Coordinates of C-alpha atoms in Angstrom, one line a residue:
X1 CA 125.5 164.6 73.9
X2 CA 123.9 167.7 75.4
X3 CA 121.2 170.1 74.4
X4 CA 123.6 173.0 74.2
X5 CA 127.3 172.3 73.8
X6 CA 128.7 175.8 73.4
X7 CA 127.2 179.0 72.2
X8 CA 128.1 178.1 68.6
X9 CA 127.3 174.4 68.8
X10 CA 124.0 172.6 69.4
X11 CA 123.0 169.0 69.2
X12 CA 119.6 167.4 70.1
X13 CA 117.5 164.3 69.5
X14 CA 113.8 164.1 70.2
X15 CA 114.1 161.2 72.5
X16 CA 116.0 163.5 74.9
X17 CA 113.3 166.1 75.1
X18 CA 110.1 165.7 73.0
X19 CA 108.4 169.1 73.1
X20 CA 104.9 167.5 72.6
X21 CA 102.3 170.3 73.0
X22 CA 105.2 172.7 73.5
X23 CA 107.0 175.1 71.2
X24 CA 110.7 175.8 71.8
X25 CA 112.6 178.5 69.8
X26 CA 116.2 179.2 70.5
X27 CA 119.2 180.9 68.9
X28 CA 122.6 179.5 68.2
X29 CA 124.5 182.5 66.9
X30 CA 122.7 183.5 63.7
X31 CA 120.7 180.2 63.4
X32 CA 117.2 180.0 64.8
X33 CA 116.1 176.5 65.9
X34 CA 112.4 175.9 66.3
X35 CA 110.9 172.6 67.7
X36 CA 107.4 171.4 68.2
X37 CA 106.7 167.8 69.0
X38 CA 103.2 167.7 67.8
X39 CA 99.8 167.7 69.5
X40 CA 98.9 165.0 72.0
X41 CA 95.3 165.6 71.2
X42 CA 96.0 164.5 67.6
X43 CA 97.6 161.3 69.0
X44 CA 101.3 162.3 69.2
X45 CA 103.3 160.6 71.9
X46 CA 107.0 160.8 70.8
X47 CA 109.4 163.0 68.8
X48 CA 111.8 161.3 66.4
X49 CA 113.3 164.5 64.9
X50 CA 116.9 165.6 65.6
X51 CA 119.3 168.4 64.6
X52 CA 122.9 169.5 64.9
X53 CA 124.1 173.1 64.4
X54 CA 127.7 174.3 64.3
X55 CA 128.6 177.9 63.4
X56 CA 131.8 179.8 62.9
X57 CA 131.5 183.5 62.3
X58 CA 135.2 184.1 61.9
X59 CA 135.5 181.5 59.2
X60 CA 132.1 182.5 57.7
X61 CA 130.3 179.2 57.7
X62 CA 127.4 177.2 59.2
X63 CA 127.1 173.4 59.2
X64 CA 123.7 172.0 60.1
X65 CA 122.1 168.5 60.0
X66 CA 118.4 167.9 60.2
X67 CA 116.8 164.5 60.7
X68 CA 113.3 163.0 60.7
X69 CA 113.3 159.4 61.9
X70 CA 110.4 156.9 62.3
X71 CA 109.7 153.8 64.2
X72 CA 112.1 155.0 66.9
X73 CA 114.7 157.8 67.3
X74 CA 117.6 155.3 67.4
X75 CA 118.7 156.0 63.8
X76 CA 118.7 159.7 64.4
X77 CA 120.8 159.2 67.6
X78 CA 123.2 157.1 65.6
X79 CA 123.7 159.7 62.8
X80 CA 124.0 162.6 65.3
X81 CA 126.6 160.8 67.4
X82 CA 128.5 159.7 64.3
X83 CA 128.6 163.3 62.9
X84 CA 129.6 164.7 66.3
X85 CA 132.6 162.3 66.2
X86 CA 133.6 163.8 62.8
X87 CA 133.5 167.3 64.2
X88 CA 137.3 168.0 64.1
X89 CA 137.6 166.5 60.6
X90 CA 134.6 168.5 59.2
X91 CA 135.6 171.7 60.9
X92 CA 139.1 171.4 59.4
X93 CA 137.5 170.7 56.0
X94 CA 135.6 174.0 56.3
X95 CA 138.8 176.0 56.8
X96 CA 139.8 175.1 53.2
X97 CA 138.9 177.2 50.2
X98 CA 135.2 176.8 49.3
X99 CA 135.5 174.3 46.5
X100 CA 137.7 172.0 48.5
X101 CA 135.7 172.6 51.7
X102 CA 132.6 171.3 50.0
X103 CA 134.3 168.4 48.3
X104 CA 136.1 167.3 51.4
X105 CA 133.0 167.6 53.6
X106 CA 131.0 165.5 51.0
X107 CA 133.8 162.9 51.0
X108 CA 134.0 162.7 54.8
X109 CA 130.3 162.2 55.2
X110 CA 129.8 159.8 52.3
X111 CA 132.9 157.7 53.2
X112 CA 131.6 157.4 56.8
X113 CA 128.1 156.5 55.7
X114 CA 129.4 153.9 53.2
X115 CA 131.8 152.3 55.7
X116 CA 131.2 148.8 56.9
X117 CA 131.4 149.8 60.6
X118 CA 128.6 152.4 60.1
X119 CA 126.5 150.0 58.1
X120 CA 126.8 147.3 60.7
X121 CA 125.7 149.9 63.4
X122 CA 122.7 150.8 61.2
X123 CA 121.5 147.2 61.2
X124 CA 121.3 147.2 65.0
X125 CA 118.9 150.2 65.3
X126 CA 115.2 150.2 65.2
X127 CA 113.8 152.3 62.4
X128 CA 115.4 154.7 59.9
X129 CA 115.8 158.4 59.3
X130 CA 115.8 161.0 56.6
X131 CA 119.0 163.1 56.8
X132 CA 119.7 166.6 55.4
X133 CA 123.2 168.1 55.8
X134 CA 123.7 171.7 54.7
X135 CA 126.8 173.9 54.7
X136 CA 126.8 177.6 54.0
X137 CA 130.3 179.1 53.4
X138 CA 130.9 182.6 52.1
X139 CA 128.2 183.1 49.4
X140 CA 127.6 179.4 48.6
X141 CA 125.4 176.7 49.8
X142 CA 126.1 172.9 49.7
X143 CA 123.8 170.1 50.7
X144 CA 123.6 166.3 51.0
X145 CA 120.0 165.1 51.1
X146 CA 118.8 161.6 51.9
X147 CA 115.0 161.3 52.1
X148 CA 112.3 163.9 52.5
X149 CA 113.5 166.8 54.7
X150 CA 113.2 170.2 52.9
X151 CA 115.7 172.9 52.1
X152 CA 114.5 176.4 51.0
X153 CA 116.4 179.4 49.8
X154 CA 114.4 182.6 49.7
X155 CA 115.6 185.7 47.8
X156 CA 113.6 188.3 45.8
X157 CA 115.4 187.5 42.5
X158 CA 114.7 183.7 43.0
X159 CA 111.1 184.3 44.1
X160 CA 110.5 186.3 40.9
X161 CA 111.3 183.1 39.0
X162 CA 109.4 180.8 41.3
X163 CA 112.5 179.2 42.8
X164 CA 112.4 178.4 46.5
X165 CA 113.0 174.8 47.3
X166 CA 116.5 173.6 46.6
X167 CA 116.4 169.9 47.1
X168 CA 114.0 167.3 45.8
X169 CA 112.0 165.6 48.5
X170 CA 112.9 162.0 47.9
X171 CA 110.9 159.1 49.3
X172 CA 112.1 155.6 50.3
X173 CA 115.5 156.9 51.1
X174 CA 116.8 156.5 54.7
X175 CA 119.8 155.8 56.9
X176 CA 119.2 153.1 59.5
X177 CA 117.7 149.6 59.6
X178 CA 116.5 150.2 56.1
X179 CA 119.6 151.9 54.6
X180 CA 120.2 153.5 51.2
X181 CA 123.9 152.8 51.7
X182 CA 123.3 149.1 51.7
X183 CA 122.2 149.3 48.0
X184 CA 124.5 148.4 45.2
X185 CA 124.3 152.2 44.3
X186 CA 123.4 154.4 47.4
X187 CA 120.6 156.8 46.6
X188 CA 120.9 160.5 47.7
X189 CA 121.3 163.9 46.1
X190 CA 124.1 166.5 46.5
X191 CA 123.7 170.1 45.4
X192 CA 125.5 173.5 45.4
X193 CA 124.0 177.0 45.0
X194 CA 125.3 180.5 44.7
X195 CA 123.6 182.9 47.1
X196 CA 122.3 186.1 45.4
X197 CA 123.5 189.5 46.2
X198 CA 121.6 191.0 49.2
X199 CA 119.5 189.2 51.8
X200 CA 119.3 185.4 51.5
X201 CA 117.0 183.3 53.8
X202 CA 118.0 179.7 54.3
X203 CA 115.4 177.4 55.9
X204 CA 115.4 173.7 56.6
X205 CA 112.3 171.8 57.9
X206 CA 111.1 168.3 58.6
X207 CA 108.0 167.4 56.8
X208 CA 105.6 167.9 59.7
X209 CA 105.4 171.6 58.6
X210 CA 104.3 170.9 55.0
X211 CA 102.1 167.9 55.9
X212 CA 100.1 169.9 58.4
X213 CA 96.3 169.7 57.6
X214 CA 94.2 172.9 56.9
X215 CA 97.2 175.0 56.0
X216 CA 98.8 176.2 52.8
X217 CA 102.3 175.3 53.9
X218 CA 102.9 172.9 51.0
X219 CA 103.3 176.2 49.1
X220 CA 106.9 177.4 49.7
X221 CA 105.8 181.0 49.5
X222 CA 103.6 180.5 52.6
X223 CA 106.6 179.1 54.4
X224 CA 108.7 182.2 53.7
X225 CA 105.9 184.7 54.1
X226 CA 106.1 185.3 57.9
X227 CA 109.7 186.4 57.5
X228 CA 108.8 189.3 55.2
X229 CA 107.5 191.2 58.2
X230 CA 108.9 189.4 61.2
X231 CA 112.3 188.7 62.6
X232 CA 113.9 185.3 62.1
X233 CA 113.0 184.1 65.6
X234 CA 109.4 185.5 65.3
X235 CA 109.0 184.0 61.8
X236 CA 109.9 180.5 63.1
X237 CA 107.6 180.9 66.1
X238 CA 104.7 182.0 63.8
X239 CA 105.1 178.9 61.6
X240 CA 105.1 176.6 64.7
X241 CA 102.2 178.4 66.3
X242 CA 100.2 177.9 63.1
X243 CA 100.7 174.2 62.9
X244 CA 100.1 173.8 66.7
X245 CA 96.8 175.7 66.3
X246 CA 95.8 173.4 63.3
X247 CA 96.3 170.4 65.5
X248 CA 99.2 168.8 63.6
X249 CA 100.2 165.4 64.9
X250 CA 103.7 165.1 63.3
X251 CA 106.7 166.8 65.0
X252 CA 108.4 169.7 63.2
X253 CA 111.9 171.0 63.5
X254 CA 113.0 174.1 61.7
X255 CA 116.5 175.6 61.2
X256 CA 116.4 179.2 59.8
X257 CA 119.0 181.9 59.2
X258 CA 119.8 184.9 57.0
X259 CA 122.9 185.7 55.1
X260 CA 123.8 189.0 53.4
X261 CA 125.9 188.5 50.3
X262 CA 127.7 191.7 49.4
X263 CA 129.4 190.6 46.2
X264 CA 127.7 190.4 42.8
X265 CA 126.1 187.1 41.8
X266 CA 126.1 185.5 38.4
X267 CA 123.9 187.1 35.7
X268 CA 123.2 186.2 32.1
X269 CA 125.4 187.6 29.4
X270 CA 123.8 190.3 27.1
X271 CA 124.5 188.3 24.0

């Protein structure tokens, strides 16, 4: 696994490079990746976040995974390496028409996570991780959420109706030594969302951002606010600078990108 695979692929685990006391913001095609390992003055000494980004401009999709592990980064390393091995299968899935692309991607991931081989590997790692997988293809968003990473979708029409966060932060769900897929019924959520016509802002974050003391970042509007006046890269940087300044301990990883949807979106009937 390398920090940058190609200019449209990226894979990283916090145990490789921890970014404690350091902000790193970089671009993989249209996706901005922001990382801050937390402040050593607040007691931070390791980074157990991880992320993976694949983009394909020609086929009009992004596939991203965001992880927030605890106790060690081993569970995040296991999930990242497992998803990387599925790259050809997932990227072939994403060539399909949208409905099948989402269904096949869900099946690929869930079948893998539910497999006895993967579950055996999970038993050997120290700690466990939250996992958020998101695909954007054409004007639709799909996600698989295990645990408490956050997915936001910002658009003026949605903001007017107080809709921002797309997934429910779900506690006591993980992959790893303690594993939701070991339960008689695995616990996770899957969702799909139509993007609205115009400029859509998709943002994923680990919970270090919203748990930061002395900020208003638990309010989704505050998370989206910097991007109203700043570029994508500058907006991510502004969020990370704020939590660094407020002496956050927990590490934060942000994935952010904008999509312009040029076709009309669903509206209510007049009846």
